[in-house]
CSV table of C-alpha atoms in Angstrom, one decimal:
chain,number,residue,atom,x,y,z
A,1,MET,CA,2.8,38.1,98.7
A,2,PHE,CA,4.2,41.2,97.0
A,3,LYS,CA,4.3,39.3,93.7
A,4,LYS,CA,0.6,38.4,94.0
A,5,MET,CA,-0.3,42.0,94.8
A,6,ALA,CA,1.7,43.2,91.9
A,7,ILE,CA,0.0,40.8,89.5
A,8,VAL,CA,-3.5,41.8,90.9
A,9,ALA,CA,-2.6,45.5,90.4
A,10,LEU,CA,-1.3,45.0,86.9
A,11,SER,CA,-4.3,42.9,85.9
A,12,ALA,CA,-6.7,45.6,87.2
A,13,GLY,CA,-4.7,48.3,85.3
A,14,VAL,CA,-5.0,46.3,82.1
A,15,LEU,CA,-8.7,45.8,82.6
A,16,LEU,CA,-9.4,49.4,83.4
A,17,SER,CA,-7.3,50.8,80.6
A,18,GLY,CA,-7.9,48.4,77.7
A,19,ILE,CA,-10.6,46.2,76.4
A,20,ASN,CA,-14.2,46.7,77.4
A,21,VAL,CA,-14.6,44.3,80.4
A,22,SER,CA,-17.5,44.4,82.9
A,23,VAL,CA,-16.0,45.1,86.3
A,24,GLY,CA,-19.1,46.0,88.2
A,25,PHE,CA,-19.5,49.7,87.6
A,26,ASP,CA,-21.5,51.8,85.2
A,27,SER,CA,-18.8,53.9,83.6
A,28,ALA,CA,-19.5,55.1,80.0
A,29,GLU,CA,-15.9,54.6,79.3
A,30,ALA,CA,-16.1,50.9,80.2
A,31,LYS,CA,-19.0,50.4,77.8
A,32,LYS,CA,-17.2,51.5,74.7
A,33,PRO,CA,-17.0,48.8,72.0
A,34,GLU,CA,-13.8,47.7,70.5
A,35,TRP,CA,-14.0,50.2,67.6
A,36,ALA,CA,-14.2,53.1,70.0
A,37,GLY,CA,-10.8,54.3,69.1
A,38,ASN,CA,-11.8,55.6,65.7
A,39,GLN,CA,-15.6,55.9,66.0
A,40,HIS,CA,-15.6,59.7,65.9
A,41,GLN,CA,-13.3,60.1,62.9
A,42,LYS,CA,-15.0,61.8,59.9
A,43,VAL,CA,-16.3,59.5,57.1
A,44,LYS,CA,-17.0,61.7,54.1
A,45,ASN,CA,-16.9,58.9,51.4
A,46,VAL,CA,-17.7,55.2,51.4
A,47,ILE,CA,-16.6,52.7,48.7
A,48,TYR,CA,-18.6,49.5,49.2
A,49,MET,CA,-17.0,46.6,47.4
A,50,ILE,CA,-18.8,43.3,46.9
A,51,PRO,CA,-17.0,40.2,45.5
A,52,ASP,CA,-20.1,38.2,44.5
A,53,GLY,CA,-20.0,34.6,45.6
A,54,TYR,CA,-16.8,35.0,47.7
A,55,ASN,CA,-16.0,33.5,51.1
A,56,ALA,CA,-13.0,32.4,53.1
A,57,ALA,CA,-12.3,29.4,50.9
A,58,TYR,CA,-12.0,31.7,47.8
A,59,ALA,CA,-9.8,34.0,49.9
A,60,THR,CA,-7.5,31.2,50.9
A,61,ASN,CA,-7.2,29.7,47.4
A,62,TYR,CA,-6.6,33.2,45.9
A,63,ARG,CA,-3.8,33.9,48.4
A,64,TRP,CA,-2.1,30.7,47.3
A,65,TYR,CA,-2.8,31.6,43.6
A,66,LYS,CA,-1.4,35.1,44.0
A,67,GLY,CA,1.6,34.0,46.2
A,68,GLU,CA,0.9,36.7,48.8
A,69,ASP,CA,-2.0,38.4,50.7
A,70,SER,CA,-4.7,40.2,48.7
A,71,SER,CA,-4.9,43.9,49.0
A,72,PHE,CA,-7.8,43.5,51.5
A,73,ASP,CA,-6.5,40.5,53.5
A,74,PRO,CA,-4.8,42.7,56.1
A,75,TYR,CA,-8.0,44.5,56.9
A,76,VAL,CA,-10.3,41.6,57.8
A,77,LYS,CA,-12.6,42.6,60.7
A,78,GLY,CA,-15.3,40.0,61.2
A,79,LEU,CA,-17.9,37.6,59.8
A,80,MET,CA,-21.3,38.1,58.2
A,81,LYS,CA,-24.5,36.0,58.2
A,82,THR,CA,-26.2,35.7,54.9
A,83,HIS,CA,-29.6,34.1,55.1
A,84,SER,CA,-32.6,35.7,53.4
A,85,ALA,CA,-36.1,36.2,54.8
A,86,ASN,CA,-37.5,33.0,53.4
A,87,THR,CA,-34.5,30.6,53.3
A,88,GLU,CA,-31.2,29.7,54.9
A,89,VAL,CA,-29.4,30.0,51.5
A,90,THR,CA,-29.8,33.4,49.9
A,91,ASP,CA,-29.6,34.6,46.3
A,92,SER,CA,-27.9,37.8,45.2
A,93,ALA,CA,-31.2,39.8,45.1
A,94,ALA,CA,-32.2,39.1,48.7
A,95,ALA,CA,-28.6,39.3,50.0
A,96,GLY,CA,-28.0,42.6,48.1
A,97,THR,CA,-31.2,44.0,49.4
A,98,ALA,CA,-30.2,43.3,52.9
A,99,MET,CA,-26.7,44.7,52.4
A,100,ALA,CA,-28.1,47.8,50.7
A,101,THR,CA,-31.2,48.6,52.7
A,102,GLY,CA,-30.9,46.8,56.1
A,103,VAL,CA,-34.1,44.9,55.4
A,104,LYS,CA,-34.4,41.1,54.8
A,105,THR,CA,-36.4,40.0,51.8
A,106,ASN,CA,-37.2,36.9,49.9
A,107,ASN,CA,-35.0,35.4,47.2
A,108,GLY,CA,-35.5,37.1,43.8
A,109,MET,CA,-36.7,40.4,45.2
A,110,VAL,CA,-34.8,43.7,44.7
A,111,GLY,CA,-35.1,46.7,47.0
A,112,VAL,CA,-38.5,45.6,48.4
A,113,THR,CA,-39.8,43.8,51.5
A,114,PRO,CA,-41.3,40.4,51.2
A,115,ASP,CA,-44.8,42.0,50.8
A,116,GLY,CA,-43.6,44.3,48.0
A,117,GLU,CA,-43.1,47.6,49.9
A,118,GLU,CA,-40.2,49.7,48.5
A,119,VAL,CA,-37.4,50.5,50.9
A,120,ASP,CA,-34.6,53.0,50.7
A,121,SER,CA,-31.0,52.0,50.2
A,122,ILE,CA,-27.8,53.4,51.6
A,123,LEU,CA,-27.3,55.0,48.1
A,124,ASP,CA,-30.7,56.7,48.5
A,125,ALA,CA,-29.6,58.0,51.9
A,126,ALA,CA,-26.4,59.4,50.4
A,127,GLU,CA,-28.4,61.1,47.6
A,128,ASP,CA,-30.6,62.7,50.3
A,129,ALA,CA,-27.5,64.1,51.9
A,130,LYS,CA,-26.5,65.7,48.6
A,131,LYS,CA,-23.6,63.3,48.1
A,132,SER,CA,-22.7,61.9,44.7
A,133,THR,CA,-23.3,58.2,44.0
A,134,GLY,CA,-22.1,55.5,41.7
A,135,LEU,CA,-22.5,51.9,40.7
A,136,VAL,CA,-19.9,49.7,39.0
A,137,ALA,CA,-20.2,46.0,38.0
A,138,THR,CA,-18.8,43.6,35.4
A,139,SER,CA,-22.3,42.0,35.0
A,140,THR,CA,-25.1,43.9,33.3
A,141,ILE,CA,-25.3,47.0,35.5
A,142,THR,CA,-29.0,46.2,36.0
A,143,HIS,CA,-28.1,42.8,37.5
A,144,ALA,CA,-29.3,42.0,41.0
A,145,THR,CA,-26.4,43.3,43.1
A,146,PRO,CA,-26.1,46.8,41.6
A,147,ALA,CA,-29.9,47.0,41.2
A,148,VAL,CA,-30.6,46.8,44.9
A,149,PHE,CA,-28.8,50.1,45.5
A,150,GLY,CA,-30.6,52.1,42.9
A,151,ALA,CA,-33.9,50.4,42.1
A,152,SER,CA,-36.9,48.6,43.6
A,153,VAL,CA,-38.7,45.7,41.7
A,154,ALA,CA,-40.5,42.6,42.7
A,155,SER,CA,-38.4,40.4,40.4
A,156,ARG,CA,-34.6,40.6,39.7
A,157,GLY,CA,-35.2,39.6,36.1
A,158,ASP,CA,-37.0,42.8,35.3
A,159,GLU,CA,-33.8,44.6,34.2
A,160,ALA,CA,-35.6,46.9,31.7
A,161,THR,CA,-37.6,48.4,34.6
A,162,ILE,CA,-34.4,48.7,36.8
A,163,ALA,CA,-32.5,50.8,34.2
A,164,PRO,CA,-34.6,54.0,34.2
A,165,GLN,CA,-34.8,54.0,38.0
A,166,TYR,CA,-31.1,54.7,38.2
A,167,PHE,CA,-31.7,58.1,36.6
A,168,GLU,CA,-34.9,58.7,38.6
A,169,ASN,CA,-32.9,58.1,41.8
A,170,GLY,CA,-30.0,60.4,40.7
A,171,VAL,CA,-27.1,57.9,40.4
A,172,ASP,CA,-24.2,59.9,38.9
A,173,VAL,CA,-21.8,57.2,37.7
A,174,ILE,CA,-23.1,54.0,36.1
A,175,LEU,CA,-20.4,51.7,34.7
A,176,GLY,CA,-20.8,48.1,33.5
A,177,GLY,CA,-22.5,45.9,30.9
A,178,GLY,CA,-26.1,45.8,29.9
A,179,ARG,CA,-26.3,48.3,27.1
A,180,SER,CA,-29.3,46.6,25.6
A,181,PHE,CA,-31.4,47.5,28.7
A,182,PHE,CA,-30.8,51.2,28.0
A,183,LEU,CA,-31.6,51.2,24.3
A,184,PRO,CA,-35.1,51.1,22.8
A,185,THR,CA,-36.7,48.0,21.4
A,186,SER,CA,-36.9,49.9,18.1
A,187,GLU,CA,-33.1,49.8,17.9
A,188,GLY,CA,-32.8,46.1,19.0
A,189,GLY,CA,-32.6,46.9,22.7
A,190,LYS,CA,-34.8,45.8,25.5
A,191,GLN,CA,-36.0,49.2,26.8
A,192,PRO,CA,-39.7,49.9,26.2
A,193,GLU,CA,-39.6,53.4,27.7
A,194,GLY,CA,-37.4,55.0,25.0
A,195,ASN,CA,-33.7,55.6,24.5
A,196,LEU,CA,-32.2,56.0,28.0
A,197,VAL,CA,-28.7,56.7,26.6
A,198,GLU,CA,-29.9,59.8,24.7
A,199,GLU,CA,-31.9,61.0,27.6
A,200,ALA,CA,-28.9,60.6,29.9
A,201,LYS,CA,-26.7,62.6,27.5
A,202,LYS,CA,-29.2,65.4,27.5
A,203,ASP,CA,-29.1,65.3,31.3
A,204,GLY,CA,-25.3,65.9,31.3
A,205,TYR,CA,-24.0,62.4,31.4
A,206,GLN,CA,-20.8,61.6,29.4
A,207,TYR,CA,-21.6,58.4,27.5
A,208,VAL,CA,-18.7,56.0,26.9
A,209,THR,CA,-18.5,52.5,25.4
A,210,ASN,CA,-14.8,51.4,25.7
A,211,SER,CA,-11.7,51.7,27.9
A,212,SER,CA,-10.2,54.5,25.8
A,213,GLU,CA,-13.2,56.7,26.0
A,214,LEU,CA,-13.5,56.0,29.8
A,215,SER,CA,-9.9,57.1,30.3
A,216,LYS,CA,-10.6,60.5,28.8
A,217,VAL,CA,-13.7,61.4,30.9
A,218,LYS,CA,-13.3,64.5,33.0
A,219,GLY,CA,-16.9,65.2,34.1
A,220,ASN,CA,-18.7,64.1,37.3
A,221,LYS,CA,-21.6,62.2,35.6
A,222,ILE,CA,-20.8,59.1,33.5
A,223,LEU,CA,-22.8,56.5,31.8
A,224,GLY,CA,-20.4,53.7,30.7
A,225,LEU,CA,-22.0,50.7,29.0
A,226,PHE,CA,-19.3,48.4,27.7
A,227,ALA,CA,-21.2,45.4,26.4
A,228,ASP,CA,-24.8,44.6,25.3
A,229,GLY,CA,-25.0,41.9,27.9
A,230,ALA,CA,-22.4,41.1,30.6
A,231,MET,CA,-18.8,42.2,30.2
A,232,ALA,CA,-16.2,39.7,29.3
A,233,PRO,CA,-14.6,37.5,32.0
A,234,GLU,CA,-11.2,38.7,33.1
A,235,LEU,CA,-9.6,35.7,31.3
A,236,GLU,CA,-10.9,37.0,28.0
A,237,ARG,CA,-10.9,40.8,28.5
A,238,SER,CA,-7.7,41.3,26.6
A,239,ASN,CA,-9.6,40.3,23.5
A,240,THR,CA,-12.0,43.2,24.0
A,241,ASN,CA,-11.8,47.0,24.3
A,242,GLN,CA,-13.5,46.8,27.7
A,243,PRO,CA,-12.0,48.5,30.8
A,244,SER,CA,-10.9,46.4,33.8
A,245,LEU,CA,-12.7,46.6,37.1
A,246,ALA,CA,-9.9,48.6,38.5
A,247,GLU,CA,-10.1,51.1,35.6
A,248,MET,CA,-13.8,51.5,36.2
A,249,THR,CA,-13.3,52.0,39.9
A,250,ASP,CA,-10.6,54.6,39.3
A,251,ALA,CA,-12.8,56.5,36.8
A,252,ALA,CA,-15.8,56.4,39.2
A,253,ILE,CA,-13.7,57.7,42.1
A,254,ASN,CA,-12.2,60.5,40.0
A,255,ALA,CA,-15.7,61.6,38.9
A,256,LEU,CA,-17.4,61.3,42.3
A,257,LYS,CA,-14.6,63.0,44.3
A,258,GLN,CA,-15.4,66.3,42.6
A,259,ASP,CA,-18.4,66.6,44.9
A,260,LYS,CA,-17.4,68.6,48.0
A,261,ASP,CA,-20.1,66.9,50.0
A,262,GLY,CA,-18.6,63.5,49.4
A,263,PHE,CA,-19.8,60.3,47.7
A,264,PHE,CA,-21.0,56.7,48.0
A,265,LEU,CA,-19.8,54.1,45.5
A,266,MET,CA,-20.7,50.5,45.1
A,267,VAL,CA,-18.3,48.2,43.1
A,268,GLU,CA,-19.1,44.6,42.4
A,269,GLY,CA,-16.8,41.8,41.2
A,270,SER,CA,-19.8,40.1,39.6
A,271,GLN,CA,-18.3,37.1,37.9
A,272,ILE,CA,-16.6,35.4,40.8
A,273,ASP,CA,-20.1,34.1,41.4
A,274,TRP,CA,-20.6,32.9,37.9
A,275,ALA,CA,-17.2,31.1,38.0
A,276,GLY,CA,-18.4,29.3,41.2
A,277,HIS,CA,-21.7,28.2,39.5
A,278,ALA,CA,-19.6,26.8,36.7
A,279,HIS,CA,-16.9,25.2,38.9
A,280,ASP,CA,-14.4,27.2,36.9
A,281,ALA,CA,-11.4,27.6,39.3
A,282,ALA,CA,-9.3,29.6,36.8
A,283,TRP,CA,-12.1,32.0,36.1
A,284,ALA,CA,-12.8,32.4,39.8
A,285,MET,CA,-9.1,33.2,40.5
A,286,THR,CA,-8.6,35.7,37.6
A,287,ASP,CA,-11.8,37.6,38.4
A,288,THR,CA,-10.8,37.7,42.0
A,289,GLN,CA,-7.5,39.1,40.9
A,290,ALA,CA,-9.4,41.8,38.9
A,291,PHE,CA,-11.4,42.6,42.1
A,292,ASP,CA,-8.2,42.6,44.2
A,293,GLU,CA,-6.7,45.2,41.9
A,294,ALA,CA,-9.9,47.3,42.1
A,295,VAL,CA,-9.8,47.2,45.9
A,296,ALA,CA,-6.1,48.2,45.8
A,297,ALA,CA,-7.1,51.3,43.8
A,298,ALA,CA,-9.9,52.1,46.3
A,299,ILE,CA,-7.5,51.7,49.3
A,300,GLU,CA,-4.9,53.8,47.6
A,301,PHE,CA,-7.4,56.6,47.2
A,302,ALA,CA,-8.6,56.2,50.8
A,303,LYS,CA,-5.0,56.4,52.2
A,304,LYS,CA,-4.4,59.7,50.4
A,305,ASP,CA,-7.9,61.1,51.2
A,306,GLY,CA,-8.1,60.3,54.9
A,307,ASN,CA,-11.9,60.6,55.1
A,308,THR,CA,-12.8,57.5,53.0
A,309,LEU,CA,-14.1,54.2,54.4
A,310,VAL,CA,-13.6,51.1,52.2
A,311,VAL,CA,-15.8,48.1,53.1
A,312,VAL,CA,-15.4,44.7,51.4
A,313,ALA,CA,-17.9,41.9,51.8
A,314,GLY,CA,-19.3,39.2,49.6
A,315,ASP,CA,-23.1,38.6,49.4
A,316,HIS,CA,-23.0,34.8,49.7
A,317,GLU,CA,-20.7,31.9,48.7
A,318,THR,CA,-21.1,30.1,45.4
A,319,GLY,CA,-20.2,26.5,44.5
A,320,GLY,CA,-19.1,25.2,47.9
A,321,MET,CA,-15.4,25.7,47.0
A,322,SER,CA,-12.8,23.9,49.1
A,323,VAL,CA,-9.0,24.2,49.5
A,324,GLY,CA,-7.8,20.7,48.6
A,325,SER,CA,-10.0,17.9,47.3
A,326,ASN,CA,-10.3,14.2,46.7
A,327,GLY,CA,-8.8,13.3,50.1
A,328,VAL,CA,-5.4,14.8,49.2
A,329,TYR,CA,-3.6,17.0,51.7
A,330,ASP,CA,-2.3,19.4,49.1
A,331,LEU,CA,-3.1,22.2,46.7
A,332,LYS,CA,-1.7,22.6,43.2
A,333,ILE,CA,-3.4,25.9,42.3
A,334,GLU,CA,-0.3,27.2,40.6
A,335,LEU,CA,-1.3,25.2,37.4
A,336,LEU,CA,-4.3,27.6,37.0
A,337,HIS,CA,-1.8,30.3,35.9
A,338,ASP,CA,-1.5,28.4,32.6
A,339,VAL,CA,-5.3,28.5,31.9
A,340,THR,CA,-6.1,31.1,29.3
A,341,ALA,CA,-9.8,30.6,28.7
A,342,THR,CA,-13.0,29.7,30.6
A,343,GLY,CA,-14.5,26.3,30.4
A,344,ASP,CA,-17.4,27.8,28.5
A,345,PHE,CA,-15.1,29.1,25.9
A,346,MET,CA,-13.3,25.8,25.6
A,347,ALA,CA,-16.6,23.9,25.3
A,348,LYS,CA,-17.5,26.1,22.3
A,349,GLN,CA,-14.3,25.0,20.5
A,350,LEU,CA,-15.2,21.3,20.6
A,351,ASN,CA,-16.4,19.7,17.4
A,352,SER,CA,-19.8,17.9,17.2
A,353,ASP,CA,-18.5,14.5,18.4
A,354,ARG,CA,-16.0,16.0,20.9
A,355,SER,CA,-13.2,14.1,19.3
A,356,ASN,CA,-10.8,17.1,19.8
A,357,VAL,CA,-11.2,17.3,23.6
A,358,LYS,CA,-7.5,16.5,24.2
A,359,GLU,CA,-6.3,19.2,21.8
A,360,VAL,CA,-8.6,22.0,22.9
A,361,VAL,CA,-7.9,21.5,26.6
A,362,LYS,CA,-4.1,21.2,25.9
A,363,LYS,CA,-4.2,24.5,24.0
A,364,TYR,CA,-5.9,26.5,26.7
A,365,THR,CA,-4.6,24.9,29.8
A,366,GLY,CA,-1.3,23.2,29.0
A,367,LEU,CA,-2.6,20.0,30.5
A,368,ASP,CA,-2.2,16.5,28.9
A,369,LEU,CA,-5.5,14.8,29.7
A,370,THR,CA,-5.6,11.1,30.6
A,371,GLU,CA,-8.0,8.8,28.7
A,372,GLU,CA,-10.3,8.7,31.7
A,373,GLU,CA,-10.4,12.6,31.8
A,374,ILE,CA,-11.1,12.7,28.0
A,375,ASN,CA,-13.9,10.3,28.3
A,376,ARG,CA,-15.3,12.1,31.3
A,377,ILE,CA,-15.7,15.2,29.2
A,378,LYS,CA,-16.9,13.4,26.1
A,379,GLU,CA,-19.6,11.6,27.8
A,380,SER,CA,-20.9,14.4,30.1
A,381,SER,CA,-24.3,16.0,29.6
A,382,LYS,CA,-22.8,19.2,31.1
A,383,VAL,CA,-19.6,19.6,29.1
A,384,VAL,CA,-18.6,23.0,30.5
A,385,ILE,CA,-18.7,21.8,34.1
A,386,ALA,CA,-17.0,18.5,33.1
A,387,ILE,CA,-14.0,20.5,31.6
A,388,ASN,CA,-13.9,22.8,34.7
A,389,GLU,CA,-14.0,19.9,37.2
A,390,VAL,CA,-11.2,18.1,35.4
A,391,ILE,CA,-9.1,21.3,35.7
A,392,SER,CA,-10.2,21.9,39.3
A,393,ASP,CA,-9.3,18.3,40.2
A,394,ARG,CA,-5.8,18.7,38.8
A,395,ALA,CA,-5.5,21.9,40.9
A,396,LEU,CA,-7.0,20.1,44.0
A,397,VAL,CA,-9.8,22.7,44.2
A,398,GLY,CA,-13.1,21.0,45.3
A,399,TRP,CA,-16.7,21.9,44.7
A,400,THR,CA,-19.9,20.7,46.5
A,401,SER,CA,-22.7,22.6,44.7
A,402,THR,CA,-23.5,24.4,41.4
A,403,ALA,CA,-25.7,26.8,43.5
A,404,HIS,CA,-25.1,29.1,46.4
A,405,THR,CA,-24.3,27.9,49.9
A,406,GLY,CA,-25.2,29.5,53.2
A,407,THR,CA,-21.8,29.9,54.9
A,408,ASP,CA,-20.8,33.0,56.8
A,409,LEU,CA,-18.5,35.5,55.0
A,410,PRO,CA,-15.5,37.6,56.0
A,411,ILE,CA,-15.9,41.3,56.2
A,412,TYR,CA,-13.0,43.6,55.5
A,413,ALA,CA,-12.7,47.4,56.1
A,414,TYR,CA,-10.1,50.1,55.8
A,415,GLY,CA,-10.3,53.7,56.9
A,416,PRO,CA,-12.0,55.8,59.6
A,417,GLN,CA,-14.5,53.9,61.7
A,418,SER,CA,-13.5,50.6,60.1
A,419,ASP,CA,-13.4,48.9,63.5
A,420,ARG,CA,-17.2,49.2,63.6
A,421,PHE,CA,-17.2,46.0,61.6
A,422,VAL,CA,-15.4,43.9,64.2
A,423,GLY,CA,-17.3,40.8,65.3
A,424,LEU,CA,-20.2,38.7,63.9
A,425,HIS,CA,-22.8,40.7,62.0
A,426,ASP,CA,-26.0,40.0,60.1
A,427,ASN,CA,-25.9,41.3,56.5
A,428,ILE,CA,-28.6,43.8,57.4
A,429,ASP,CA,-26.2,45.4,59.9
A,430,ILE,CA,-23.7,46.6,57.2
A,431,PRO,CA,-25.7,49.4,55.6
A,432,MET,CA,-26.8,50.6,59.1
A,433,ILE,CA,-23.2,50.8,60.2
A,434,ILE,CA,-22.2,52.7,57.1
A,435,ALA,CA,-25.2,55.1,57.5
A,436,GLU,CA,-24.2,55.8,61.1
A,437,ALA,CA,-20.5,56.3,60.1
A,438,MET,CA,-21.5,58.8,57.4
A,439,LYS,CA,-24.2,60.4,59.5
A,440,LEU,CA,-26.9,59.5,57.0
A,441,LYS,CA,-30.6,58.8,57.7
A,442,LEU,CA,-31.5,55.2,56.8
A,443,ASN,CA,-34.7,54.5,58.7
A,444,ASN,CA,-35.9,51.2,57.2
């Protein structure tokens, strides 16, 4: 009897002092959500990091590839739904719009509702609160994901219209590829409205074009355009003078933190998605590594600062990646460490009759191809994907699609109010949670 009474008393004590459990009374304390412990901590800065195309399968493969947890693995909080307004499988424009504005839209649309009405982003809300803002990406900086934070257009392909909107909306730090969209057509660029680079310099932006110049920047407004189109994949970055994603993240933080009112920064690992489209497992892992290092830099700053919230969430999954393939209960992802070029690069090294397939693949992967594998590449109408699938099959990484898939995605968060992201969310919830944490007005 005494044991039973003790158990009942202990159980009641646990219920009343711990997790929010309904026990038949209307106490405000009992209604607090799981993140109540840090919901009132100050959030001055937010670093919103988006690994494009990334889901739990990428996370698992990358953990095996790295040999340990990623910098953000310990901070996983919940899951996120990804569907767009008009389909179960989203593209980056619709997903990004939801993640930036809290509004669902149709695939292909940037910063507008399905009927074309412009909507404010979390970056706009930060600007309204007098905070500094920044965008960083390894794609063209006018690509869909960065665009949704600083622009509104009916079609994601209208990158020349997106570029000037960044300056109109007051974005302070702009780092990535896409130089051609800022230069006038008279100089071989794609910008019909004039030379945006020269206009930016007159407005106080420091303009940089390589990693060395970026490392010397001291001001709080930067325009860094490191390629005419997209930046190089991480596998090939050592052959360029382009900064890494971590270096761009560090530079952006150092510029934006000068604002006493705080800042909002979005950082995209753009090319994880492109690797998924191409079924290029090595490219996917190395660009994930670059993103991992960027997140590590952000978390390091957040730990020192104490008032910075870091949020990490992909926008959709790409390629239907699996951990293990072909019915084999194993993974041999370690062989990807020997791959030194993308499948696209290797395909460009093939001669007209593809008679050098064996030599090219051996040079850049260390693999000795079988006759069956050689013929598979030789005879394929999609040689890049054929090369990548041969390598993926060797690593036992599987693929189900060359497009996006509609799976839920993990959400990670570190810093004050990070527990707000616990649970299952829709992608439109994320900017609303950030706005509430930063005490910003986002009324879409």
